[in-house]
């Protein structure tokens, strides 16, 4: 196993915890050394050999990959550490295999969780794969990187999928536990400095919670460049929001109309709609916007004690009720 000196004082994401992960110290992401959760040929655009990295620096209420993202606090056993040379060769061979060609795969896709806490490891894997031959790379991000880390990602990638959870800080905190400013800053930086690398911005739409986020996000993105690609993702019940109502087709289509009326030229939506559930009446008065009140109330009911949510300053940072939440039913 290769040591990664950067992990002795980890400042890869905007939490900038400064912990020595090689010696067992844990920051907000609670990841020690990088570990692979799984790797598989995947049809979702862009088609790829997708490597899921264990752990995440967010604690999202509606996480669809919660068993991966909340490692090491889940009971899931990841594949574990894989030597970069071995994983690079494996990924290159998979993309160029008969199955990969049939799928239309043309790149390695790093996802999670979040790959950012494992960024130096990702770079090692990419270098090893490219020693064999040319291959594209996609990086999936929640946007919570330092600017230096984002520059590194731009350097080795061919495409970047970039998630934005909300525009208002209180809503973003209620949903993720993290402030929104670094995410919006990085979205702008990417769009202005590496427009050709952006595969798409993605915005998850949650009934009631996301209603007040659509217009300001559209205005923010269109104000940078109206041709930037945007995909609205339909919320489906997951994790702490396992009983929450899924997004309707009408809601998704309305969001697309709003985006086009707001000046965006390249916008669509995707996902499964109309999934059953109920809209929560739980609210918290620690949030300014309605979406934050609802999401914050749900987080509070699940045991979150710091409001507005702020994972780095929480007394339960390493005993987080959200990370330790276990859905009663399987995600749809």
CSV table of C-alpha atoms in Angstrom, one decimal, residues 24-280:
chain,number,residue,atom,x,y,z
A,24,UNK,CA,-5.9,7.2,12.1
A,25,UNK,CA,-7.2,10.7,12.7
A,26,UNK,CA,-10.6,11.3,11.1
A,27,UNK,CA,-12.1,14.5,9.8
A,28,UNK,CA,-15.7,15.2,8.7
A,29,UNK,CA,-15.5,12.5,6.0
A,30,UNK,CA,-14.3,10.0,8.5
A,31,UNK,CA,-12.2,8.3,5.9
A,32,UNK,CA,-8.7,7.0,6.6
A,33,UNK,CA,-6.8,5.6,3.6
A,34,UNK,CA,-8.7,5.5,0.3
A,35,UNK,CA,-10.8,2.5,-0.3
A,36,UNK,CA,-12.7,1.3,-3.4
A,37,UNK,CA,-16.3,0.4,-2.7
A,38,UNK,CA,-16.9,-1.3,-6.0
A,39,UNK,CA,-16.1,-0.9,-9.7
A,40,UNK,CA,-18.4,-1.9,-12.6
A,41,UNK,CA,-19.2,-1.1,-16.2
A,42,UNK,CA,-22.1,1.4,-16.0
A,43,UNK,CA,-24.6,2.6,-18.6
A,44,UNK,CA,-25.5,6.0,-17.1
A,45,UNK,CA,-24.2,8.8,-19.3
A,46,UNK,CA,-21.3,9.1,-19.8
A,47,UNK,CA,-21.0,5.3,-20.3
A,48,UNK,CA,-18.0,4.2,-18.4
A,49,UNK,CA,-16.2,1.9,-16.1
A,50,UNK,CA,-17.3,3.5,-12.8
A,51,UNK,CA,-15.1,3.3,-9.7
A,52,UNK,CA,-17.0,4.1,-6.6
A,53,UNK,CA,-14.8,5.4,-3.8
A,54,UNK,CA,-15.9,4.8,-0.2
A,55,UNK,CA,-16.9,7.7,2.0
A,56,UNK,CA,-18.1,11.3,1.5
A,57,UNK,CA,-17.6,14.8,2.9
A,58,UNK,CA,-21.3,15.5,2.9
A,59,UNK,CA,-24.0,13.9,5.0
A,60,UNK,CA,-27.0,14.2,2.7
A,61,UNK,CA,-30.5,13.3,3.9
A,62,UNK,CA,-31.5,11.8,0.6
A,63,UNK,CA,-28.3,10.0,-0.3
A,64,UNK,CA,-28.9,7.3,-3.0
A,65,UNK,CA,-25.5,5.6,-2.3
A,66,UNK,CA,-25.7,5.9,1.5
A,67,UNK,CA,-24.1,2.5,2.1
A,68,UNK,CA,-21.0,3.7,0.2
A,69,UNK,CA,-21.1,7.4,1.2
A,70,UNK,CA,-21.3,6.8,4.9
A,71,UNK,CA,-18.5,4.3,5.2
A,72,UNK,CA,-17.0,3.5,7.6
A,73,UNK,CA,-20.2,3.9,9.7
A,74,UNK,CA,-22.2,1.4,7.7
A,75,UNK,CA,-22.0,-2.4,7.9
A,76,UNK,CA,-21.0,-2.6,4.3
A,77,UNK,CA,-17.7,-4.2,3.5
A,78,UNK,CA,-15.9,-2.3,0.7
A,79,UNK,CA,-13.7,-4.0,-1.8
A,80,UNK,CA,-10.8,-2.1,-0.1
A,81,UNK,CA,-7.6,-0.6,-1.1
A,82,UNK,CA,-6.5,-1.6,-4.6
A,83,UNK,CA,-3.0,-0.8,-5.8
A,84,UNK,CA,-3.2,2.0,-8.3
A,85,UNK,CA,-1.4,0.1,-11.0
A,86,UNK,CA,-3.8,-2.9,-10.7
A,87,UNK,CA,-6.9,-0.7,-10.7
A,88,UNK,CA,-5.6,1.4,-13.6
A,89,UNK,CA,-5.0,-1.7,-15.7
A,90,UNK,CA,-8.4,-3.2,-14.7
A,91,UNK,CA,-10.2,0.0,-15.7
A,92,UNK,CA,-8.4,0.4,-19.0
A,93,UNK,CA,-9.1,-3.3,-19.9
A,94,UNK,CA,-12.8,-3.0,-18.9
A,95,UNK,CA,-13.4,0.1,-21.0
A,96,UNK,CA,-11.7,-1.6,-24.0
A,97,UNK,CA,-13.3,-5.0,-23.4
A,98,UNK,CA,-16.1,-6.5,-25.6
A,99,UNK,CA,-18.6,-5.7,-22.9
A,100,UNK,CA,-17.3,-2.2,-22.7
A,101,UNK,CA,-17.5,-1.7,-26.4
A,102,UNK,CA,-21.1,-3.1,-26.5
A,103,UNK,CA,-22.1,-0.6,-23.7
A,104,UNK,CA,-20.4,2.3,-25.5
A,105,UNK,CA,-18.0,2.9,-22.6
A,106,UNK,CA,-15.2,5.3,-23.4
A,107,UNK,CA,-13.9,6.5,-20.0
A,108,UNK,CA,-13.2,5.8,-16.4
A,109,UNK,CA,-15.8,7.4,-14.1
A,110,UNK,CA,-14.8,8.2,-10.5
A,111,UNK,CA,-17.8,8.5,-8.1
A,112,UNK,CA,-18.9,7.6,-4.6
A,113,UNK,CA,-19.7,8.9,-2.1
A,114,UNK,CA,-17.3,11.5,-3.1
A,115,UNK,CA,-14.0,10.9,-4.8
A,116,UNK,CA,-12.5,14.1,-3.4
A,117,UNK,CA,-11.2,12.7,-0.1
A,118,UNK,CA,-9.4,10.1,-2.3
A,119,UNK,CA,-8.2,12.6,-4.9
A,120,UNK,CA,-4.4,11.8,-4.7
A,121,UNK,CA,-5.3,8.1,-5.1
A,122,UNK,CA,-7.6,8.9,-8.1
A,123,UNK,CA,-4.7,10.7,-9.7
A,124,UNK,CA,-2.4,7.7,-9.2
A,125,UNK,CA,-5.0,5.3,-10.8
A,126,UNK,CA,-5.4,7.7,-13.8
A,127,UNK,CA,-1.6,7.9,-14.3
A,128,UNK,CA,-1.4,4.1,-14.3
A,129,UNK,CA,-4.2,3.7,-16.8
A,130,UNK,CA,-2.7,6.2,-19.1
A,131,UNK,CA,0.6,4.5,-19.1
A,132,UNK,CA,-1.2,1.8,-21.1
A,133,UNK,CA,-2.9,4.1,-23.6
A,134,UNK,CA,-5.2,7.0,-24.1
A,135,UNK,CA,-8.3,6.9,-22.0
A,136,UNK,CA,-10.9,9.5,-21.0
A,137,UNK,CA,-11.7,10.2,-17.4
A,138,UNK,CA,-14.9,11.6,-15.8
A,139,UNK,CA,-15.0,13.0,-12.2
A,140,UNK,CA,-18.2,13.2,-10.3
A,141,UNK,CA,-18.2,15.9,-7.7
A,142,UNK,CA,-20.5,17.5,-5.1
A,143,UNK,CA,-18.5,20.7,-5.6
A,144,UNK,CA,-17.1,20.9,-2.1
A,145,UNK,CA,-13.4,21.0,-3.1
A,146,UNK,CA,-10.8,23.6,-2.5
A,147,UNK,CA,-9.9,25.6,-5.5
A,148,UNK,CA,-6.5,23.9,-5.7
A,149,UNK,CA,-8.2,20.5,-5.7
A,150,UNK,CA,-10.6,21.6,-8.4
A,151,UNK,CA,-7.6,22.8,-10.5
A,152,UNK,CA,-6.1,19.3,-10.1
A,153,UNK,CA,-9.3,17.6,-11.2
A,154,UNK,CA,-9.6,19.9,-14.3
A,155,UNK,CA,-6.0,19.0,-15.2
A,156,UNK,CA,-6.5,15.2,-15.5
A,157,UNK,CA,-10.2,14.9,-16.5
A,158,UNK,CA,-12.0,15.0,-19.8
A,159,UNK,CA,-15.4,15.5,-18.3
A,160,UNK,CA,-16.9,16.6,-14.9
A,161,UNK,CA,-20.4,16.0,-13.6
A,162,UNK,CA,-21.1,18.6,-11.0
A,163,UNK,CA,-24.0,18.3,-8.5
A,164,UNK,CA,-25.6,21.4,-6.9
A,165,UNK,CA,-28.0,20.6,-4.1
A,166,UNK,CA,-29.4,24.1,-3.4
A,167,UNK,CA,-28.7,27.8,-3.9
A,168,UNK,CA,-29.6,29.2,-0.4
A,169,UNK,CA,-27.1,28.4,2.3
A,170,UNK,CA,-29.6,27.3,4.9
A,171,UNK,CA,-31.3,24.9,2.5
A,172,UNK,CA,-27.9,23.5,1.4
A,173,UNK,CA,-26.9,23.0,5.0
A,174,UNK,CA,-30.1,21.4,5.9
A,175,UNK,CA,-29.7,18.9,3.1
A,176,UNK,CA,-26.0,18.2,3.3
A,177,UNK,CA,-24.6,19.6,6.5
A,178,UNK,CA,-22.2,21.8,4.6
A,179,UNK,CA,-22.2,25.5,3.4
A,180,UNK,CA,-23.0,26.3,-0.2
A,181,UNK,CA,-20.5,29.1,-1.0
A,182,UNK,CA,-17.6,26.8,-2.0
A,183,UNK,CA,-20.0,24.8,-4.3
A,184,UNK,CA,-21.3,27.9,-6.1
A,185,UNK,CA,-17.7,29.3,-6.3
A,186,UNK,CA,-16.4,26.1,-7.9
A,187,UNK,CA,-19.3,25.9,-10.3
A,188,UNK,CA,-18.5,29.4,-11.6
A,189,UNK,CA,-14.7,28.6,-11.7
A,190,UNK,CA,-15.3,25.4,-13.7
A,191,UNK,CA,-17.7,27.1,-16.1
A,192,UNK,CA,-15.5,30.1,-16.7
A,193,UNK,CA,-12.1,28.3,-16.8
A,194,UNK,CA,-12.8,24.9,-18.2
A,195,UNK,CA,-16.2,25.1,-19.9
A,196,UNK,CA,-15.2,22.2,-22.3
A,197,UNK,CA,-14.7,19.9,-19.3
A,198,UNK,CA,-18.3,20.3,-17.9
A,199,UNK,CA,-20.5,17.3,-18.8
A,200,UNK,CA,-23.4,18.9,-17.0
A,201,UNK,CA,-24.6,20.5,-13.8
A,202,UNK,CA,-27.1,18.4,-12.0
A,203,UNK,CA,-29.7,19.6,-9.6
A,204,UNK,CA,-31.8,17.1,-7.5
A,205,UNK,CA,-35.3,18.3,-7.2
A,206,UNK,CA,-37.2,17.4,-4.0
A,207,UNK,CA,-40.9,18.3,-3.7
A,208,UNK,CA,-41.5,21.4,-1.5
A,209,UNK,CA,-37.8,21.5,-0.4
A,210,UNK,CA,-36.4,22.5,-3.8
A,211,UNK,CA,-39.2,24.7,-5.0
A,212,UNK,CA,-37.5,27.9,-3.9
A,213,UNK,CA,-34.1,26.8,-5.2
A,214,UNK,CA,-34.9,26.4,-8.9
A,215,UNK,CA,-35.1,30.1,-10.0
A,216,UNK,CA,-32.0,31.4,-8.1
A,217,UNK,CA,-30.0,28.4,-9.4
A,218,UNK,CA,-31.2,29.0,-13.0
A,219,UNK,CA,-30.4,32.7,-12.7
A,220,UNK,CA,-26.9,31.9,-11.3
A,221,UNK,CA,-26.0,29.4,-14.0
A,222,UNK,CA,-27.5,31.4,-16.9
A,223,UNK,CA,-25.7,34.5,-15.6
A,224,UNK,CA,-22.5,32.7,-16.1
A,225,UNK,CA,-23.3,31.2,-19.5
A,226,UNK,CA,-26.8,30.4,-20.9
A,227,UNK,CA,-25.4,27.5,-22.9
A,228,UNK,CA,-24.2,25.6,-19.9
A,229,UNK,CA,-25.7,22.1,-19.7
A,230,UNK,CA,-28.1,21.4,-16.8
A,231,UNK,CA,-30.0,18.3,-15.9
A,232,UNK,CA,-32.7,18.2,-13.2
A,233,UNK,CA,-32.7,14.9,-11.3
A,234,UNK,CA,-36.0,13.6,-10.1
A,235,UNK,CA,-35.8,12.8,-6.3
A,236,UNK,CA,-36.7,9.3,-5.3
A,237,UNK,CA,-37.2,8.2,-1.7
A,238,UNK,CA,-33.8,7.4,-0.2
A,239,UNK,CA,-32.0,7.1,3.1
A,240,UNK,CA,-33.3,9.6,5.8
A,241,UNK,CA,-35.9,10.7,3.2
A,242,UNK,CA,-37.0,7.1,2.6
A,243,UNK,CA,-40.6,7.9,3.2
A,244,UNK,CA,-40.6,11.3,1.5
A,245,UNK,CA,-42.7,11.6,-1.7
A,246,UNK,CA,-40.9,11.3,-5.0
A,247,UNK,CA,-40.9,14.1,-7.6
A,248,UNK,CA,-43.7,14.2,-10.1
A,249,UNK,CA,-43.5,14.5,-13.8
A,250,UNK,CA,-45.3,17.8,-13.6
A,251,UNK,CA,-42.8,19.2,-11.1
A,252,UNK,CA,-39.9,18.2,-13.4
A,253,UNK,CA,-41.4,19.6,-16.5
A,254,UNK,CA,-42.2,22.8,-14.7
A,255,UNK,CA,-38.6,23.1,-13.6
A,256,UNK,CA,-37.4,22.7,-17.2
A,257,UNK,CA,-39.8,25.4,-18.4
A,258,UNK,CA,-38.6,27.8,-15.6
A,259,UNK,CA,-35.0,27.1,-16.7
A,260,UNK,CA,-35.7,27.9,-20.3
A,261,UNK,CA,-37.7,31.0,-19.4
A,262,UNK,CA,-34.7,32.0,-17.3
A,263,UNK,CA,-32.5,31.9,-20.4
A,264,UNK,CA,-30.8,28.4,-20.2
A,265,UNK,CA,-30.6,26.8,-23.6
A,266,UNK,CA,-29.4,23.3,-22.8
A,267,UNK,CA,-31.6,21.8,-20.0
A,268,UNK,CA,-33.5,18.6,-19.5
A,269,UNK,CA,-34.6,16.2,-16.7
A,270,UNK,CA,-34.1,12.6,-15.9
A,271,UNK,CA,-35.1,10.0,-13.4
A,272,UNK,CA,-38.1,8.0,-12.2
A,273,UNK,CA,-41.1,10.0,-11.2
A,274,UNK,CA,-44.3,9.6,-9.3
A,275,UNK,CA,-42.9,7.4,-6.5
A,276,UNK,CA,-45.2,7.2,-3.5
A,277,UNK,CA,-44.5,8.8,-0.1
A,278,UNK,CA,-45.6,11.7,2.0
A,279,UNK,CA,-44.6,15.3,2.4
A,280,UNK,CA,-43.2,16.0,5.8
